[in-house]
Coordinates of N, CA and C in Angstrom, one line a residue:
X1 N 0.8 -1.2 0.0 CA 0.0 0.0 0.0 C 0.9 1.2 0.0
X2 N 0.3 2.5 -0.9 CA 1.3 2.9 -0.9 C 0.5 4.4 0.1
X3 N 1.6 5.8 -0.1 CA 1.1 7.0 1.0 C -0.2 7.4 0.4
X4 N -0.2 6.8 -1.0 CA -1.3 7.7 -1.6 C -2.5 6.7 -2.5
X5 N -3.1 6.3 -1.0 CA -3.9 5.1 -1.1 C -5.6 5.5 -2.3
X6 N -5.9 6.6 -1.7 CA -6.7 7.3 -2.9 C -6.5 8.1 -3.8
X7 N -5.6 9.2 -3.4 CA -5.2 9.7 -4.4 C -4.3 9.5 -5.2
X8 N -4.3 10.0 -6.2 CA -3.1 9.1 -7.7 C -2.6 10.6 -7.7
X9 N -1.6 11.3 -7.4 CA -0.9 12.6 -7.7 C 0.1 12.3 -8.5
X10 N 0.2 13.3 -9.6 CA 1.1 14.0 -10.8 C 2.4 13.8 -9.6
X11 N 3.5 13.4 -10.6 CA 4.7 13.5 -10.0 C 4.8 14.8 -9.4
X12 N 4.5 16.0 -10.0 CA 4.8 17.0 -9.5 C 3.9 17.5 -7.6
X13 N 2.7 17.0 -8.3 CA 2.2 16.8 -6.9 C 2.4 16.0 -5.6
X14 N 3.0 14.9 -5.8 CA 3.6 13.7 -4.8 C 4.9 14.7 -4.3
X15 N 5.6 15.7 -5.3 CA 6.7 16.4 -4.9 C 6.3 17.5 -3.9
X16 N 5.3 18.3 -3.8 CA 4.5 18.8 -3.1 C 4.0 18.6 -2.1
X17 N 3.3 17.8 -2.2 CA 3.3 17.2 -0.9 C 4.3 16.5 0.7
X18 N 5.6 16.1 -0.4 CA 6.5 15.2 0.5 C 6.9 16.5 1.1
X19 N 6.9 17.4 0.1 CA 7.8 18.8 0.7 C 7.4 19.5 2.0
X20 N 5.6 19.5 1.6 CA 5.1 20.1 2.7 C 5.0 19.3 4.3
X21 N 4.9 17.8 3.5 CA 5.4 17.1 4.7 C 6.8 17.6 5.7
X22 N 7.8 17.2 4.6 CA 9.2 18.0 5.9 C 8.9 18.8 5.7
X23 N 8.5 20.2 5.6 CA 8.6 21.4 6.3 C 7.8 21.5 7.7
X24 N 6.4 20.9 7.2 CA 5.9 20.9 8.9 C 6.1 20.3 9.7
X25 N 6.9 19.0 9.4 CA 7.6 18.6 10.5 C 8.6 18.7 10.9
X26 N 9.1 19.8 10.3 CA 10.7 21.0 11.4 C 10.2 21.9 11.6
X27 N 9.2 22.5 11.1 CA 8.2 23.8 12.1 C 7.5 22.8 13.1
X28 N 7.2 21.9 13.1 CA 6.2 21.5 14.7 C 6.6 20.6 15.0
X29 N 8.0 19.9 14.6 CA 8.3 18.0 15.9 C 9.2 17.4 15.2
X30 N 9.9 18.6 15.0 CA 11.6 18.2 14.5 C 12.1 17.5 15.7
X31 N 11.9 18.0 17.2 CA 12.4 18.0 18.7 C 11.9 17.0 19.1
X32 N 12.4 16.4 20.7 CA 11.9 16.1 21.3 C 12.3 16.2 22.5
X33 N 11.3 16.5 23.3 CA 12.1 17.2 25.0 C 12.3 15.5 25.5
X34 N 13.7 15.7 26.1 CA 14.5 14.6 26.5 C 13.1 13.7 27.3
X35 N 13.3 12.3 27.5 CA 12.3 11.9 28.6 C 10.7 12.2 28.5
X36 N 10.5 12.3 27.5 CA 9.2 12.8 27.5 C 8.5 12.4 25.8
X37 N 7.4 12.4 25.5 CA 7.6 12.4 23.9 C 6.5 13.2 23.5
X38 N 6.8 15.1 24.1 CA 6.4 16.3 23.5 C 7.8 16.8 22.4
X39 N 7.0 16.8 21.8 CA 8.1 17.4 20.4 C 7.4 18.8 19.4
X40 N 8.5 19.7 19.6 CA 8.2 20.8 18.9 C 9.4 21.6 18.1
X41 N 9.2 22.3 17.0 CA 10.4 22.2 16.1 C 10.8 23.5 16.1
X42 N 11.0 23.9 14.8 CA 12.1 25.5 14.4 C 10.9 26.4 15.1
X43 N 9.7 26.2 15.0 CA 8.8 27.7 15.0 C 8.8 27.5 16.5
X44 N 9.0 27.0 17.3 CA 8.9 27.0 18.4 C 10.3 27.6 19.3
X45 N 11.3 27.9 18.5 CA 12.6 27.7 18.9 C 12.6 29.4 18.2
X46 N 12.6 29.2 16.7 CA 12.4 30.7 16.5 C 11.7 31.9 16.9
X47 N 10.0 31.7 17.1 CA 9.7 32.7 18.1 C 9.5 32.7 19.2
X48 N 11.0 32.3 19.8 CA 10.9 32.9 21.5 C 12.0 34.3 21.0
X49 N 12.2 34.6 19.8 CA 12.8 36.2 19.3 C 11.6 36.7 19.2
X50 N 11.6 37.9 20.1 CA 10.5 38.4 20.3 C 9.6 39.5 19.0
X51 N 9.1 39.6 18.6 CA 8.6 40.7 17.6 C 9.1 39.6 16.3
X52 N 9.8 39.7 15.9 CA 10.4 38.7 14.4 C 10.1 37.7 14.4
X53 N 10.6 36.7 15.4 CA 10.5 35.0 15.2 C 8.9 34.9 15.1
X54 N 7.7 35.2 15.8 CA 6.9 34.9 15.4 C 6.0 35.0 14.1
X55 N 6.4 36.8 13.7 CA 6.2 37.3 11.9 C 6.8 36.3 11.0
X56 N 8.3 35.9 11.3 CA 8.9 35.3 10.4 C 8.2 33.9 10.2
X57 N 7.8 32.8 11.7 CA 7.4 32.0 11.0 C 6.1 31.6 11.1
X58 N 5.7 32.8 11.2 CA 3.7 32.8 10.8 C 3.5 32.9 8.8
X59 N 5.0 34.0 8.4 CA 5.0 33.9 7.2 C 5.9 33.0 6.4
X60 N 5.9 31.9 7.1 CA 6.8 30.7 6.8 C 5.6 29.6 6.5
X61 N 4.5 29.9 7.5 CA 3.6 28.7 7.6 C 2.6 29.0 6.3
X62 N 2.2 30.3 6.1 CA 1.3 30.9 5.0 C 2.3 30.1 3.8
X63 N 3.1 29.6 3.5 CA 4.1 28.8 2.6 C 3.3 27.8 2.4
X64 N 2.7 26.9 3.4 CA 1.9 25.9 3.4 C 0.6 26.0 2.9
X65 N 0.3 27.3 3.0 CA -1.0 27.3 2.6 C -1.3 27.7 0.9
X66 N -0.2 28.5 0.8 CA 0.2 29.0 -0.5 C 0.3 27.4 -1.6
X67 N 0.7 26.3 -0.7 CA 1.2 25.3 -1.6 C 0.0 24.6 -2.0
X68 N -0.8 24.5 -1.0 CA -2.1 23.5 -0.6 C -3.2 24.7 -1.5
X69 N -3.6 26.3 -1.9 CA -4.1 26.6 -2.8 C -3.9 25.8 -4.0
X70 N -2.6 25.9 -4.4 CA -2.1 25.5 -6.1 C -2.2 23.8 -6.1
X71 N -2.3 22.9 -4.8 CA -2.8 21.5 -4.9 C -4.2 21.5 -4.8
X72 N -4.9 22.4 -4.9 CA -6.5 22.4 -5.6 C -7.1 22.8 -4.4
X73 N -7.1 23.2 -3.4 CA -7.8 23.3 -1.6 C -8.9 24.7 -1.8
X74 N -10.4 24.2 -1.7 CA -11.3 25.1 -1.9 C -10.6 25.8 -0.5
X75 N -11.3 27.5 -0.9 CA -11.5 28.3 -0.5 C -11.6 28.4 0.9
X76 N -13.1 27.6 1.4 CA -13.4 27.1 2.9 C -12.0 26.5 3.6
X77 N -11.4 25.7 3.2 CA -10.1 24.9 3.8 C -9.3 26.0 4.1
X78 N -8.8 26.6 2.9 CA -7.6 27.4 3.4 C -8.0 28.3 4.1
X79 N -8.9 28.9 3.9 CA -9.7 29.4 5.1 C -9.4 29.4 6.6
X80 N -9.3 28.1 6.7 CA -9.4 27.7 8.0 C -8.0 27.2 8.4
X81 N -7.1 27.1 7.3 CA -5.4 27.1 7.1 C -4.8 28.5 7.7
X82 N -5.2 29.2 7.3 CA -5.0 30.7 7.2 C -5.4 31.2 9.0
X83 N -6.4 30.6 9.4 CA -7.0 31.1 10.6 C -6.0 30.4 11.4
X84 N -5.8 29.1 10.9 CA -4.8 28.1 11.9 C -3.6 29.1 12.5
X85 N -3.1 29.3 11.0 CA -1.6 30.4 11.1 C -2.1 31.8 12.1
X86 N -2.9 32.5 11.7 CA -3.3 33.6 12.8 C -3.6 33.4 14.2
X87 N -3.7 32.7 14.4 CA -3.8 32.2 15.9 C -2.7 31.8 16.7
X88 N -1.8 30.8 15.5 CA -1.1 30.8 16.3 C 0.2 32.0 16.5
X89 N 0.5 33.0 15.2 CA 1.2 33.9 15.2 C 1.0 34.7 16.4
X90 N -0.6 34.9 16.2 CA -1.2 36.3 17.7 C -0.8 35.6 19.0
X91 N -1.0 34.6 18.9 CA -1.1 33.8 20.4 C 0.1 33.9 20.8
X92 N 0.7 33.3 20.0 CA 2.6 33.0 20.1 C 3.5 34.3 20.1
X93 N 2.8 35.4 19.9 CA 3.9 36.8 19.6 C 3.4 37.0 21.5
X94 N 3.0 36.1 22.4 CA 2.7 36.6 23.4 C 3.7 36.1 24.6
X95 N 4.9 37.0 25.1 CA 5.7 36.0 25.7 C 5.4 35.1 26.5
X96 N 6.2 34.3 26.7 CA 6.5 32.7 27.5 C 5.1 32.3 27.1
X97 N 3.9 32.2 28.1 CA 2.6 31.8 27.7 C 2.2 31.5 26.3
X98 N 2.6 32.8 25.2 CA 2.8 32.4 23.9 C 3.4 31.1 23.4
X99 N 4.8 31.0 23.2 CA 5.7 30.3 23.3 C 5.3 29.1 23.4
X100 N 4.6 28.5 24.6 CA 4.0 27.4 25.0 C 3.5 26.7 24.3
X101 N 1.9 27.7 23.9 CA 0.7 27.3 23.1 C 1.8 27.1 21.6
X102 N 2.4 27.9 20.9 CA 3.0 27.8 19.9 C 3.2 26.4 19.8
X103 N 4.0 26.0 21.0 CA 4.9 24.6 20.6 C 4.1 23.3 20.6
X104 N 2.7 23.6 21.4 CA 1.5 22.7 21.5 C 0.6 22.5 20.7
X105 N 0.3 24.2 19.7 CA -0.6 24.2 18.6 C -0.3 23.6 17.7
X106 N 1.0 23.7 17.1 CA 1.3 22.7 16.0 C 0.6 23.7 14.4
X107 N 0.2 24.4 14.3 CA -0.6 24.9 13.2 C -0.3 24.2 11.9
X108 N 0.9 24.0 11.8 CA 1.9 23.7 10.5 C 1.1 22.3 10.0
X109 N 1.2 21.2 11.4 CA 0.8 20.1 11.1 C -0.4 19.3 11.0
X110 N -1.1 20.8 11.2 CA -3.2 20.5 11.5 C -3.4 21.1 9.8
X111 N -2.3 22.1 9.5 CA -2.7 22.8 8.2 C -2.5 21.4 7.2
X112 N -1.0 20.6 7.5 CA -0.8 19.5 6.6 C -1.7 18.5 6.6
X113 N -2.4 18.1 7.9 CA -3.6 17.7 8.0 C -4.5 17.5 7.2
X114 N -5.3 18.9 6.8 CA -6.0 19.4 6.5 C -5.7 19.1 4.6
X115 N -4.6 19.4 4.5 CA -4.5 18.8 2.9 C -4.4 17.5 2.7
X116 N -4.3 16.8 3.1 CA -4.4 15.4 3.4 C -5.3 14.7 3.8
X117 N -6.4 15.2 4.2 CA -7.6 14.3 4.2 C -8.5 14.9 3.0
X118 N -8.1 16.4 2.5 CA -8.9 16.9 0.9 C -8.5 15.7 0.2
X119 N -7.0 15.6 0.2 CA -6.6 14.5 -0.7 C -6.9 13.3 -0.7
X120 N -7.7 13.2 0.3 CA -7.2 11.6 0.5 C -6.6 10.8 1.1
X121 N -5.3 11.3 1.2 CA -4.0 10.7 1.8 C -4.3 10.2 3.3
X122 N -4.0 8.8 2.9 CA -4.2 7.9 4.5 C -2.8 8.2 5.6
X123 N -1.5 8.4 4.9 CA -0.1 8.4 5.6 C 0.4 9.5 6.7
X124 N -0.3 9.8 7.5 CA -0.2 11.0 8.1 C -0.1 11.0 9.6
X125 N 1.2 11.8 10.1 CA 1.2 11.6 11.8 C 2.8 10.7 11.9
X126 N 3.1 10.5 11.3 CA 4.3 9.8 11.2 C 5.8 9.8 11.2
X127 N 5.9 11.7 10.9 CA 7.3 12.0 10.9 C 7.1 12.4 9.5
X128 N 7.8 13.1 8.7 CA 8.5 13.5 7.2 C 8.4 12.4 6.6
X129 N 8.1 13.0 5.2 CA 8.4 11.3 4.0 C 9.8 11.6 3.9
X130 N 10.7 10.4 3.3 CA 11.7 10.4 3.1 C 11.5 10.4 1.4

C-alpha cells in the first residue's frame, strides 16, 4: 500500500506534498524534550525572538497554505489554514505563555492535515516522508 492510497498525484504533486510534509515537520516535531515524547520544532525555537520569530514564521507557515491553494484546496479549507496560522502567530507573539501554546498548537501540522484528508492521503502523523 502505498502514501497515496486514494489519491493518484502527478509527480509533480507527490513532490509537493513530500515537501510540505518535511517542512511541517521541522516547524512543529523536529524535537523532542528529552524523557518525555512532546516534540516541537524551528517555529517554536524561532519565536521565542521576540517581535520577528513569530512574523517570520507565521510567514513561513502561509508557505503551506500557499502550496495546498495550487494542490486544488477550496476556499473554505484554506480558510481555515489561514486562521490556523493567525492564531497561532497572535497567540505565540505573546511572551513565554505564547511560546508554550506555539509549541503545543502545532498549526503547521493541522494545516498539513487538513490537505491530506482533501486529498485523501491515509499516511499521516508519522514524521517526514523520506
Amino acid at each position: 500500500m502505498t502514501a497515496f492510497a486514494s489519491f493518484q498525484p502527478t509527480v509533480t504533486q507527490a513532490a509537493r506534498l513530500a515537501k510540505l510534509r518535511r517542512l511541517a515537520w521541522l516547524l512543529d516535531a523536529a524535537f523532542v524534550v528529552p524523557g518525555t515524547k512532546f516534540r516541537f520544532g524551528l517555529d517554536g525555537i524561532v519565536g521565542l525572538a521576540p517581535g520577528i520569530g513569530d512574523t517570520l514564521m507565521g510567514l513561513t507557515s502561509l508557505y503551506i497554505v500557499w502550496e495546498a491553494r495550487k494542490l486544488g484546496l477550496p476556499a473554505g479549507k484554506l480558510a481555515r489554514m489561514v486562521a490556523n496560522v493567525g492564531v497561532e502567530t497572535l497567540v505565540g507573539s505573546v511572551p513565554v505563555v505564547g511560546d508554550l501554546f506555539d509549541a503545543a498548537f502545532k498549526a503547521n501540522l493541522r494545516n498539513l492535515a487538513i490537505v491530506e484528508d482533501h486529498l485523501g492521503v491515509t499516511l499521516r502523523g508519522r514524521g517526514p516522508s523520506r
